[in-house]
Coordinates of C-alpha atoms in Angstrom, one line a residue:
X1261 CA 253.9 228.5 258.0
X1262 CA 250.9 226.3 258.8
X1263 CA 249.7 227.9 262.7
X1264 CA 248.8 225.2 265.9
X1265 CA 248.9 226.9 268.8
X1266 CA 248.5 230.6 269.2
X1267 CA 249.4 232.5 273.2
X1268 CA 248.8 235.4 273.9
X1269 CA 251.4 237.2 276.1
X1270 CA 250.6 239.5 279.3
X1271 CA 252.0 237.8 281.9
X1272 CA 253.7 235.1 284.0
X1273 CA 251.4 232.9 283.4
X1274 CA 250.8 233.3 280.4
X1275 CA 254.7 232.3 279.9
X1276 CA 254.2 229.4 281.9
X1277 CA 251.4 228.5 279.4
X1278 CA 253.5 229.1 276.2
X1279 CA 257.1 226.7 277.1
X1280 CA 254.5 224.2 277.9
X1281 CA 252.9 224.7 274.7
X1282 CA 256.5 224.8 272.9
X1283 CA 257.5 221.9 274.6
X1284 CA 253.8 220.3 273.6
X1285 CA 254.1 221.0 269.7
X1286 CA 257.6 219.7 270.2
X1287 CA 257.4 216.7 270.9
X1288 CA 254.3 215.6 269.2
X1289 CA 256.6 216.6 266.3
X1290 CA 259.0 213.8 267.7
X1291 CA 261.9 216.2 268.8
X1292 CA 264.1 214.4 271.9
X1293 CA 263.3 215.7 275.0
X1294 CA 266.9 217.1 274.6
X1295 CA 265.6 219.1 271.4
X1296 CA 262.2 219.8 272.9
X1297 CA 263.3 222.0 276.1
X1298 CA 266.0 224.0 273.9
X1299 CA 263.7 225.5 271.4
X1300 CA 260.9 225.9 274.4
X1301 CA 263.4 227.9 276.5
X1302 CA 264.3 229.9 273.4
X1303 CA 261.0 230.4 272.7
X1304 CA 259.8 231.4 276.9
X1305 CA 263.4 233.0 276.4
X1306 CA 262.2 236.4 274.1
X1307 CA 258.3 236.0 275.2
X1308 CA 260.0 236.7 278.7
X1309 CA 260.9 239.7 277.8
X1310 CA 258.5 241.0 275.4
X1311 CA 256.4 240.2 278.9
X1312 CA 258.8 242.2 280.5
X1313 CA 258.4 245.3 278.6
X1314 CA 255.3 246.0 280.3
X1315 CA 252.9 246.2 276.9
X1316 CA 251.2 242.7 275.3
X1317 CA 251.9 240.6 272.5
X1318 CA 250.8 237.2 271.2
X1319 CA 252.6 233.8 270.7
X1320 CA 251.9 231.8 267.1
X1321 CA 253.5 228.0 266.9
X1322 CA 253.4 226.6 264.1
X1323 CA 255.6 224.0 260.9
X1324 CA 257.5 225.6 258.4
X1325 CA 257.7 223.1 255.6
X1326 CA 254.5 222.2 253.3
X1327 CA 255.0 223.4 249.7
X1328 CA 255.4 221.3 247.0
X1329 CA 259.8 220.1 246.8
X1330 CA 260.6 221.7 250.2
X1331 CA 263.9 219.6 251.6
X1332 CA 264.2 221.0 255.1
X1333 CA 261.4 221.6 257.6
X1334 CA 261.0 223.4 261.0
X1335 CA 259.3 224.3 264.1
X1336 CA 258.1 227.8 263.9
X1337 CA 258.0 230.3 267.3
X1338 CA 256.4 233.4 266.2
X1339 CA 256.4 236.6 268.8
X1340 CA 254.5 239.5 267.7
X1341 CA 255.0 242.7 269.6
X1342 CA 253.1 245.4 270.5
X1343 CA 254.2 248.3 268.5
X1344 CA 257.1 250.4 269.4
X1345 CA 257.2 247.6 272.6
X1346 CA 259.8 246.1 272.2
X1347 CA 263.0 248.1 273.7
X1348 CA 265.1 245.2 274.1
X1349 CA 267.0 242.2 272.7
X1350 CA 268.6 240.4 276.1
X1351 CA 266.5 237.0 275.3
X1352 CA 266.9 237.0 271.8
X1353 CA 270.4 236.3 271.8
X1354 CA 270.3 233.5 273.9
X1355 CA 267.9 232.8 272.1
X1356 CA 269.4 232.3 269.3
X1357 CA 271.8 230.4 270.2
X1358 CA 269.0 227.5 270.7
X1359 CA 267.9 227.3 267.9
X1360 CA 268.5 226.6 263.5
X1361 CA 267.4 230.2 262.4
X1362 CA 265.6 233.0 263.7
X1363 CA 264.5 236.9 262.2
X1364 CA 263.9 239.8 263.6
X1365 CA 261.1 242.1 261.5
X1366 CA 259.1 244.4 261.4
X1367 CA 254.8 244.8 259.3
X1368 CA 253.1 247.0 258.0
X1369 CA 251.4 248.5 262.0
X1370 CA 255.5 249.2 262.7
X1371 CA 255.3 246.0 265.3
X1372 CA 257.9 243.3 265.6
X1373 CA 257.6 240.1 264.8
X1374 CA 260.2 237.4 265.9
X1375 CA 260.6 234.0 264.7
X1376 CA 262.6 231.0 265.7
X1377 CA 263.5 228.6 263.2
X1378 CA 264.4 224.5 265.1
X1379 CA 265.1 221.6 262.5
X1380 CA 262.8 218.6 262.3
X1381 CA 265.0 215.8 261.8
X1382 CA 263.7 213.6 259.7
X1383 CA 259.7 214.2 257.6
X1384 CA 256.9 214.3 258.2
X1385 CA 253.5 213.9 256.3
X1386 CA 252.1 217.9 256.5
X1387 CA 248.6 218.0 255.2
X1388 CA 245.4 219.1 255.7
X1389 CA 244.1 215.8 259.0
X1390 CA 247.2 216.0 260.3
X1391 CA 247.3 220.2 261.1
X1392 CA 244.0 219.9 262.2
X1393 CA 244.4 216.9 264.1
X1394 CA 247.6 219.1 266.3
X1395 CA 245.1 222.1 266.8
X1396 CA 242.4 219.7 267.8
X1397 CA 244.8 218.4 270.6
X1398 CA 245.9 222.3 272.1
X1399 CA 242.3 223.1 271.3
X1400 CA 240.8 219.7 273.7
X1401 CA 244.0 219.9 275.8
X1402 CA 242.6 219.9 280.1
X1403 CA 244.0 222.9 280.9
X1404 CA 246.8 223.0 283.7
X1405 CA 245.6 226.1 286.0
X1406 CA 242.3 227.6 286.6
X1407 CA 244.0 231.2 284.4
X1408 CA 244.7 228.8 282.3
X1409 CA 241.0 227.3 281.6
X1410 CA 239.6 230.8 281.4
X1411 CA 242.5 232.0 279.2
X1412 CA 240.9 228.6 277.1
X1413 CA 237.3 230.4 277.1
X1414 CA 238.4 233.3 276.6
X1415 CA 239.3 232.3 273.2
X1416 CA 236.4 230.0 272.1
X1417 CA 234.6 232.9 273.0
X1418 CA 236.5 234.9 271.1
X1419 CA 236.0 232.2 268.2
X1420 CA 232.8 232.3 268.2
X1421 CA 232.5 236.1 268.4
X1422 CA 234.0 236.2 265.1
X1423 CA 231.6 232.8 263.6
X1424 CA 229.3 234.8 264.0
X1425 CA 230.2 238.1 263.2
X1426 CA 230.6 236.3 260.0
X1427 CA 227.8 234.2 259.5
X1428 CA 226.1 237.9 259.8
X1429 CA 228.1 239.3 257.6
X1430 CA 227.4 237.2 254.3
X1431 CA 223.8 237.4 255.3
X1432 CA 223.7 241.2 254.5
X1433 CA 225.3 240.1 251.9
X1434 CA 223.1 238.0 250.4
X1435 CA 220.1 239.9 251.4
X1436 CA 221.4 243.0 249.9
X1437 CA 222.0 241.1 246.8
X1438 CA 218.6 239.6 245.8
X1439 CA 216.1 241.8 244.5
X1440 CA 213.6 241.5 247.1
X1441 CA 212.6 244.2 250.0
X1442 CA 213.5 241.9 252.9
X1443 CA 213.2 242.7 256.9
X1444 CA 213.1 240.9 260.1
X1445 CA 210.8 242.0 262.9
X1446 CA 211.2 240.6 266.9
X1447 CA 208.2 238.9 268.7
X1448 CA 206.5 242.2 269.6
X1449 CA 206.7 244.2 265.8
X1450 CA 209.2 246.2 266.8
X1451 CA 212.1 246.3 262.4
X1452 CA 215.6 244.6 263.5
X1453 CA 217.1 244.3 260.3
X1454 CA 216.1 245.7 256.7
X1455 CA 218.4 245.5 253.8
X1456 CA 219.8 247.9 251.3
X1457 CA 216.8 247.2 249.4
X1458 CA 213.7 248.2 251.2
X1459 CA 216.1 251.5 252.1
X1460 CA 216.2 252.4 249.2
X1461 CA 212.4 252.3 248.3
X1462 CA 210.9 253.7 251.3
X1463 CA 213.5 256.3 251.4
X1464 CA 213.0 255.8 255.5
X1465 CA 215.6 254.3 258.1
X1466 CA 214.9 250.9 260.8
X1467 CA 214.6 253.7 263.6
X1468 CA 212.1 256.0 261.7
X1469 CA 209.6 253.1 260.8
X1470 CA 209.5 251.7 263.9
X1471 CA 209.0 255.5 265.2
X1472 CA 206.1 256.2 262.4
X1473 CA 205.2 253.0 262.6
X1474 CA 205.4 252.4 258.8
X1475 CA 201.9 255.0 258.6
X1476 CA 204.5 257.3 255.8
X1477 CA 205.6 254.5 253.5
X1478 CA 201.8 252.6 253.3
X1479 CA 198.8 253.8 251.5
X1480 CA 195.7 254.9 253.8
X1481 CA 193.4 252.1 252.4
X1482 CA 196.2 249.3 253.7
X1483 CA 197.5 251.0 256.7
X1484 CA 194.6 249.6 259.6
X1485 CA 195.1 245.7 258.1
X1486 CA 199.0 246.4 258.0
X1487 CA 199.4 247.0 261.1
X1488 CA 198.1 244.4 262.5
X1489 CA 201.7 243.2 261.1
X1490 CA 203.5 245.5 264.1
X1491 CA 200.9 245.2 266.5
X1492 CA 202.1 240.9 268.2
X1493 CA 198.5 240.6 267.1
X1494 CA 200.5 237.8 264.6
X1495 CA 199.1 234.8 265.9
X1496 CA 202.5 233.0 266.6
X1497 CA 201.5 229.5 265.0
X1498 CA 200.6 230.7 262.0
X1499 CA 202.9 228.4 259.6
X1500 CA 203.3 231.9 257.5
X1501 CA 201.2 235.0 256.7
X1502 CA 200.3 236.6 253.1
X1503 CA 198.9 240.2 252.9
X1504 CA 198.3 243.4 250.1
X1505 CA 198.7 246.6 250.7
X1506 CA 200.4 249.9 248.4
X1507 CA 203.7 251.1 249.6
X1508 CA 205.4 254.3 248.7
X1509 CA 208.0 254.6 246.4
X1510 CA 210.3 257.5 247.2
X1511 CA 211.3 259.1 244.1
X1512 CA 208.3 259.9 242.6
X1513 CA 205.8 259.3 245.5
X1514 CA 203.3 256.4 243.4
X1515 CA 201.7 254.2 245.7
X1516 CA 202.9 250.5 244.2
X1517 CA 201.6 247.9 245.3
X1518 CA 203.2 244.4 247.0
X1519 CA 202.5 241.2 248.6
X1520 CA 203.4 241.2 252.2
X1521 CA 204.5 237.6 253.4
X1522 CA 205.5 237.1 257.1
X1523 CA 206.6 233.7 258.3
X1524 CA 208.4 233.4 261.6
X1525 CA 211.7 231.3 262.8
X1526 CA 211.6 229.7 265.9
X1527 CA 214.5 228.1 267.5
X1528 CA 213.9 223.3 268.4
X1529 CA 212.3 224.3 271.5
X1530 CA 209.0 226.0 269.4
X1531 CA 209.5 229.0 270.8
X1532 CA 209.3 232.1 268.4
X1533 CA 212.5 234.3 268.1
X1534 CA 211.6 236.7 265.7
X1535 CA 209.5 236.9 262.4
X1536 CA 210.8 237.2 258.4
X1537 CA 209.0 239.0 256.1
X1538 CA 209.5 239.8 252.5
X1539 CA 207.9 243.0 249.6
X1540 CA 207.4 241.2 246.6
X1541 CA 205.9 244.1 243.8
X1542 CA 202.8 243.0 242.0
X1543 CA 201.6 246.2 240.9
X1544 CA 201.4 244.6 237.5
X1545 CA 199.4 242.2 238.9
X1546 CA 196.7 244.5 241.3
X1547 CA 196.6 246.7 238.0
X1548 CA 195.5 243.8 235.4
X1549 CA 193.6 242.2 238.2
X1550 CA 191.3 245.6 238.4
X1551 CA 190.9 247.5 234.9
X1552 CA 191.3 244.2 232.1
X1553 CA 189.1 242.0 233.8
X1554 CA 186.6 241.5 231.0
X1555 CA 189.1 240.9 228.5
X1556 CA 189.6 237.1 227.3
X1557 CA 192.9 237.4 225.8
X1558 CA 194.3 239.7 229.0
X1559 CA 192.4 237.0 231.4
X1560 CA 195.2 234.8 230.1
X1561 CA 197.6 237.8 230.5
X1562 CA 196.0 237.7 234.1
X1563 CA 196.5 233.6 234.3
X1564 CA 199.9 234.0 233.9
X1565 CA 201.0 236.6 236.3
X1566 CA 198.8 234.6 238.8
X1567 CA 201.4 232.3 237.4
X1568 CA 204.3 233.4 237.9
X1569 CA 203.2 234.8 241.3
X1570 CA 202.1 231.6 242.7
X1571 CA 206.1 231.0 241.6
X1572 CA 207.5 234.2 242.6
X1573 CA 205.8 233.0 246.3
X1574 CA 206.8 229.0 245.8
X1575 CA 210.9 230.4 245.5
X1576 CA 210.8 232.9 248.6
X1577 CA 209.3 229.9 250.5
X1578 CA 211.5 227.6 249.4
X1579 CA 214.6 230.9 250.0
X1580 CA 212.2 231.2 253.9
X1581 CA 213.1 227.5 254.4
X1582 CA 216.7 227.5 253.7
X1583 CA 217.6 230.4 255.2
X1584 CA 216.0 228.9 258.4
X1585 CA 217.8 225.0 257.3
X1586 CA 221.4 227.8 257.7
X1587 CA 220.7 229.3 260.7
X1588 CA 219.4 225.9 262.1
X1589 CA 222.7 224.2 260.5
X1590 CA 224.4 226.8 261.6
X1591 CA 223.9 226.8 265.2
X1592 CA 224.4 223.2 265.6
X1593 CA 227.6 222.9 263.4
X1594 CA 229.3 225.2 265.3
X1595 CA 228.4 224.7 268.7
X1596 CA 225.8 221.1 270.2
X1597 CA 227.3 219.0 267.6
X1598 CA 230.9 219.5 267.1
X1599 CA 231.8 220.2 271.0
X1600 CA 229.8 217.7 272.3
X1601 CA 231.2 215.1 269.8
X1602 CA 235.4 216.4 270.5
X1603 CA 234.5 215.3 274.2
X1604 CA 233.2 212.3 273.9
X1605 CA 236.2 211.3 271.7
X1606 CA 238.3 212.4 273.9
X1607 CA 237.2 211.1 277.3
X1608 CA 236.0 207.5 274.8
X1609 CA 239.8 208.0 274.0
X1610 CA 241.1 208.0 277.3
X1611 CA 238.6 206.2 278.9
X1612 CA 240.3 203.1 276.4
X1613 CA 244.0 204.5 277.1
X1614 CA 244.0 204.7 281.0
X1615 CA 241.4 202.3 282.2
X1616 CA 240.5 199.2 280.2
X1617 CA 241.9 197.0 283.8
X1618 CA 239.2 198.9 285.6
X1619 CA 236.4 197.0 283.2
X1620 CA 234.7 193.9 281.9
X1621 CA 234.7 193.4 278.1
X1622 CA 231.9 194.1 277.9
X1623 CA 231.8 197.9 279.1
X1624 CA 235.3 197.9 277.1
X1625 CA 233.0 196.6 274.5
X1626 CA 230.4 199.8 274.9
X1627 CA 233.1 202.1 275.4
X1628 CA 234.5 201.0 272.3
X1629 CA 231.4 201.7 269.9
X1630 CA 231.1 205.1 271.6
X1631 CA 234.7 205.9 270.4
X1632 CA 234.0 204.4 266.9
X1633 CA 230.2 206.1 266.7
X1634 CA 232.2 209.5 267.6
X1635 CA 234.7 209.4 265.2
X1636 CA 231.9 208.8 262.2
X1637 CA 229.6 211.9 263.8
X1638 CA 232.8 213.8 263.9
X1639 CA 234.1 212.9 259.5
X1640 CA 229.6 213.7 259.0
X1641 CA 230.0 217.6 260.7
X1642 CA 233.7 218.0 258.4
X1643 CA 231.2 216.7 255.1
X1644 CA 228.4 218.7 256.0
X1645 CA 230.5 221.7 256.6
X1646 CA 232.5 221.1 254.0
X1647 CA 229.6 220.7 251.2
X1648 CA 227.5 223.9 252.6
X1649 CA 231.1 226.2 252.2
X1650 CA 231.2 225.9 249.0
X1651 CA 228.9 227.6 247.3
X1652 CA 230.1 230.3 250.2
X1653 CA 233.7 230.5 249.3
X1654 CA 234.6 233.3 246.1
X1655 CA 234.5 231.4 243.4
X1656 CA 237.6 232.4 240.7
X1657 CA 237.2 231.6 237.7
X1658 CA 241.3 231.2 236.1
X1659 CA 242.8 228.7 233.4
X1660 CA 243.3 225.5 235.1
X1661 CA 246.0 222.7 233.8
X1662 CA 243.8 219.7 235.1
X1663 CA 247.2 217.6 234.3
X1664 CA 248.7 219.4 237.9
X1665 CA 245.0 218.9 239.9
X1666 CA 245.2 215.8 239.4
X1667 CA 249.6 215.3 240.0
X1668 CA 247.9 217.1 243.4
X1669 CA 245.7 215.2 244.5
X1670 CA 247.8 211.7 244.4
X1671 CA 249.6 213.8 246.3
X1672 CA 247.5 214.0 249.3
X1673 CA 245.5 210.5 248.3
X1674 CA 249.8 208.7 248.4
X1675 CA 248.9 207.2 251.3
X1676 CA 245.1 205.6 250.6
X1677 CA 247.2 204.5 247.8
X1678 CA 250.0 202.3 249.4
X1679 CA 247.5 200.5 251.3
X1680 CA 246.0 199.9 248.6
X1681 CA 248.1 199.6 245.8
X1682 CA 246.1 201.3 243.4
X1683 CA 247.2 201.5 240.1
X1684 CA 246.7 205.4 238.8
X1685 CA 247.0 206.0 235.2
X1686 CA 246.8 209.5 233.8
X1687 CA 245.9 210.3 230.0
X1688 CA 247.3 214.3 229.3
X1689 CA 244.6 216.4 230.5
X1690 CA 243.6 219.2 228.7
X1691 CA 243.6 223.4 231.3
X1692 CA 239.9 224.4 231.2
X1693 CA 238.2 227.8 232.7
X1694 CA 237.7 226.5 236.7
X1695 CA 238.7 227.5 241.0
X1696 CA 241.4 224.9 240.8
X1697 CA 240.7 224.3 244.7
X1698 CA 237.2 223.6 243.5
X1699 CA 238.4 221.2 240.7
X1700 CA 241.0 219.2 243.6
X1701 CA 238.6 218.4 245.4
X1702 CA 236.7 216.9 242.9
X1703 CA 239.6 214.7 241.9
X1704 CA 240.5 213.5 245.1
X1705 CA 236.7 212.7 246.3
X1706 CA 236.1 211.0 242.6
X1707 CA 239.4 209.2 242.9
X1708 CA 238.8 208.5 246.9
X1709 CA 234.9 206.9 245.7
X1710 CA 236.9 204.2 243.4
X1711 CA 239.7 203.4 246.2
X1712 CA 236.8 202.8 248.5
X1713 CA 234.6 200.7 246.7
X1714 CA 237.2 198.2 245.2
X1715 CA 237.7 194.7 245.2
X1716 CA 239.0 192.5 248.1
X1717 CA 242.2 191.3 247.3
X1718 CA 242.0 193.0 243.8
X1719 CA 244.0 195.9 243.6
X1720 CA 242.9 199.0 242.5
X1721 CA 243.2 200.4 239.1
X1722 CA 242.2 203.9 238.0
X1723 CA 242.0 205.3 234.6
X1724 CA 241.9 208.7 234.1
X1725 CA 241.1 209.6 230.3
X1726 CA 240.0 213.3 228.6
X1727 CA 238.5 213.5 225.1
X1728 CA 236.2 216.8 223.7
X1729 CA 232.9 216.4 223.1
X1730 CA 230.8 218.7 221.3
X1731 CA 232.1 222.2 222.3
X1732 CA 232.7 220.7 226.5
X1733 CA 235.4 218.7 228.1
X1734 CA 235.0 215.3 229.2
X1735 CA 237.4 213.3 231.8
X1736 CA 236.7 210.0 232.4
X1737 CA 237.0 208.3 235.5
X1738 CA 237.2 204.4 235.3
X1739 CA 237.8 202.1 237.8
X1740 CA 238.0 197.8 238.3
X1741 CA 236.0 198.1 241.7
X1742 CA 232.1 196.6 242.8
X1743 CA 230.5 198.8 241.4
X1744 CA 227.4 199.2 240.7
X1745 CA 223.1 198.5 238.9
X1746 CA 223.5 201.3 236.9
X1747 CA 219.1 202.2 238.1
X1748 CA 220.8 203.6 240.9
X1749 CA 223.5 206.1 238.9
X1750 CA 220.9 209.1 239.9
X1751 CA 220.8 208.6 243.1
X1752 CA 224.4 207.7 244.0
X1753 CA 225.3 211.7 243.7
X1754 CA 221.8 212.6 246.0
X1755 CA 223.1 213.7 249.5
X1756 CA 222.8 211.2 252.3
X1757 CA 222.7 207.8 249.6
X1758 CA 224.7 204.9 250.0
X1759 CA 224.2 202.1 248.3
X1760 CA 226.2 199.6 250.7
X1761 CA 225.9 199.3 254.0
X1762 CA 228.2 201.6 256.4
X1763 CA 230.1 197.8 258.3
X1764 CA 231.1 197.3 254.8
X1765 CA 232.1 200.3 253.5
X1766 CA 232.9 203.4 255.3
X1767 CA 231.9 207.3 254.4
X1768 CA 229.0 209.6 254.7
X1769 CA 227.1 210.1 251.5
X1770 CA 228.5 213.2 251.0
X1771 CA 231.1 212.6 248.5
X1772 CA 229.7 212.6 245.3
X1773 CA 226.9 214.7 246.0
X1774 CA 230.0 218.2 246.8
X1775 CA 231.6 216.5 243.5
X1776 CA 227.6 217.0 241.6
X1777 CA 227.5 220.4 243.3
X1778 CA 231.0 221.3 242.3
X1779 CA 230.8 220.4 238.6
X1780 CA 227.6 222.1 238.8
X1781 CA 229.0 225.7 240.0
X1782 CA 231.7 225.7 236.9
X1783 CA 227.7 225.1 234.2
X1784 CA 229.5 221.3 233.3
X1785 CA 227.4 218.1 234.3
X1786 CA 228.3 214.4 235.5
X1787 CA 227.0 211.3 235.5
X1788 CA 227.8 208.1 236.3
X1789 CA 227.6 204.3 234.2
X1790 CA 228.5 201.4 236.0
X1791 CA 227.5 197.2 236.3
X1792 CA 227.8 194.7 239.5
X1793 CA 230.8 193.7 239.8
X1794 CA 232.5 195.4 237.0
X1795 CA 233.7 198.8 238.1
X1796 CA 232.3 201.9 237.5
X1797 CA 232.5 204.7 234.5
X1798 CA 232.3 208.4 235.7
X1799 CA 231.7 211.4 233.5
X1800 CA 232.3 215.0 234.5
X1801 CA 231.2 217.3 231.6
X1802 CA 233.3 220.8 231.7
X1803 CA 232.4 224.0 229.3
X1804 CA 235.2 224.7 227.0
X1805 CA 235.8 228.4 227.5
X1806 CA 236.8 231.2 224.9
X1807 CA 238.8 234.2 225.8

């Protein structure tokens, strides 16, 4: 089942919300008024039993029937009751007369699950954009009472809290996986976070390091310069600060040279939030510097070590910048961008549908521009999130039949293919080792690109073929579209790069960048050849892996 909306069941006000949202979902799915009433009444009867038991439960509304070849679709209500809280089935006895089928089960936590199914008389396309649009409708639906507004704000706060917790967990996993000692300091110099490498190396906890101000782990000869970091004497305007100090290793009590780097993290107003710090082992280099200065050959080694250090410092700086941009993007995408854009689209759409008779032509034109620009911004945010989440997801490599991938991609793109009257020819494709969902996205993006850049009044023709090139599978996507000057071939795979104006061809400039990222994750390569007016060819090369 695809979940669309959820209601917590605690009191009579929640029962009103449950009835209202059940009616709304049934209406969106095209059910008649009598069918809407029957379904909502059945839901209300079972939900009422949950509330009258005096223990909270929940209602999840959704749609069943998204699996391929499934003939019947249902609007579904799932009422979950707390452990041992469902003592009466009176409501169900009446509700089951109003729906097509029902089920009662108990999950592993001894909670009672009651599912009510009401058949949808016609087939509905249940793809991701449609489901996301329905969820957005419920998420942005105006509250009909102060109680519902408070309830909705609480649900949003819980969602945001879950996102923050997930982000923190990912950050900790990342820092613990890197062979670096990473920590963060607040504005007063106290440790807020230290990864496992730092605590394992020093044998000290965050609390003990804060209490002793690192005195038990820093060499006495380096302590005075080192402790400046922690005494609130760091210039806040500094881009980054670096010193060298000897840090004691707990296993053998040896003091080894480390480079200490600090970089500020600021908010959008330029105010310091905290410092991000790194400890990098440079002991081998320091030994060479201090004991082998007069030996020419060893001086060359010293220069190589310095070069290695510079590269390492550059990598640390890039990691720091990447971390900063990731945090900024996550904040902007989750709060400052998405919510205002949703409201812009909601209110502009409301004005266009309800109040155009009170506006002059210029006002209507401006309002349409606002609605259009908001839609482009929403698509850009979605594409940015899709791009950033590719590397976050846990990649599961397994045998994947590309013939199935191509078939699924055509099913997902059925509407634009039919609108363009496109002809798509697919030769037999091989099985490869990779991630099924990412490869499916790769096929969809490349086919969508060919559909988008087709010639006017010429039905698109897309040919997908295969050949083996040495130890690689090569899949070729060819089309008869507008093509492009081949000198721009490397540019088209970069973020936000467009070869045509937005008013000619819509898009965010992220589709082919996502393709490149997917192919690189699979240790492959992608390239393009073309000429203006003669179509384009995209070559995807994936390594042949043997068991």
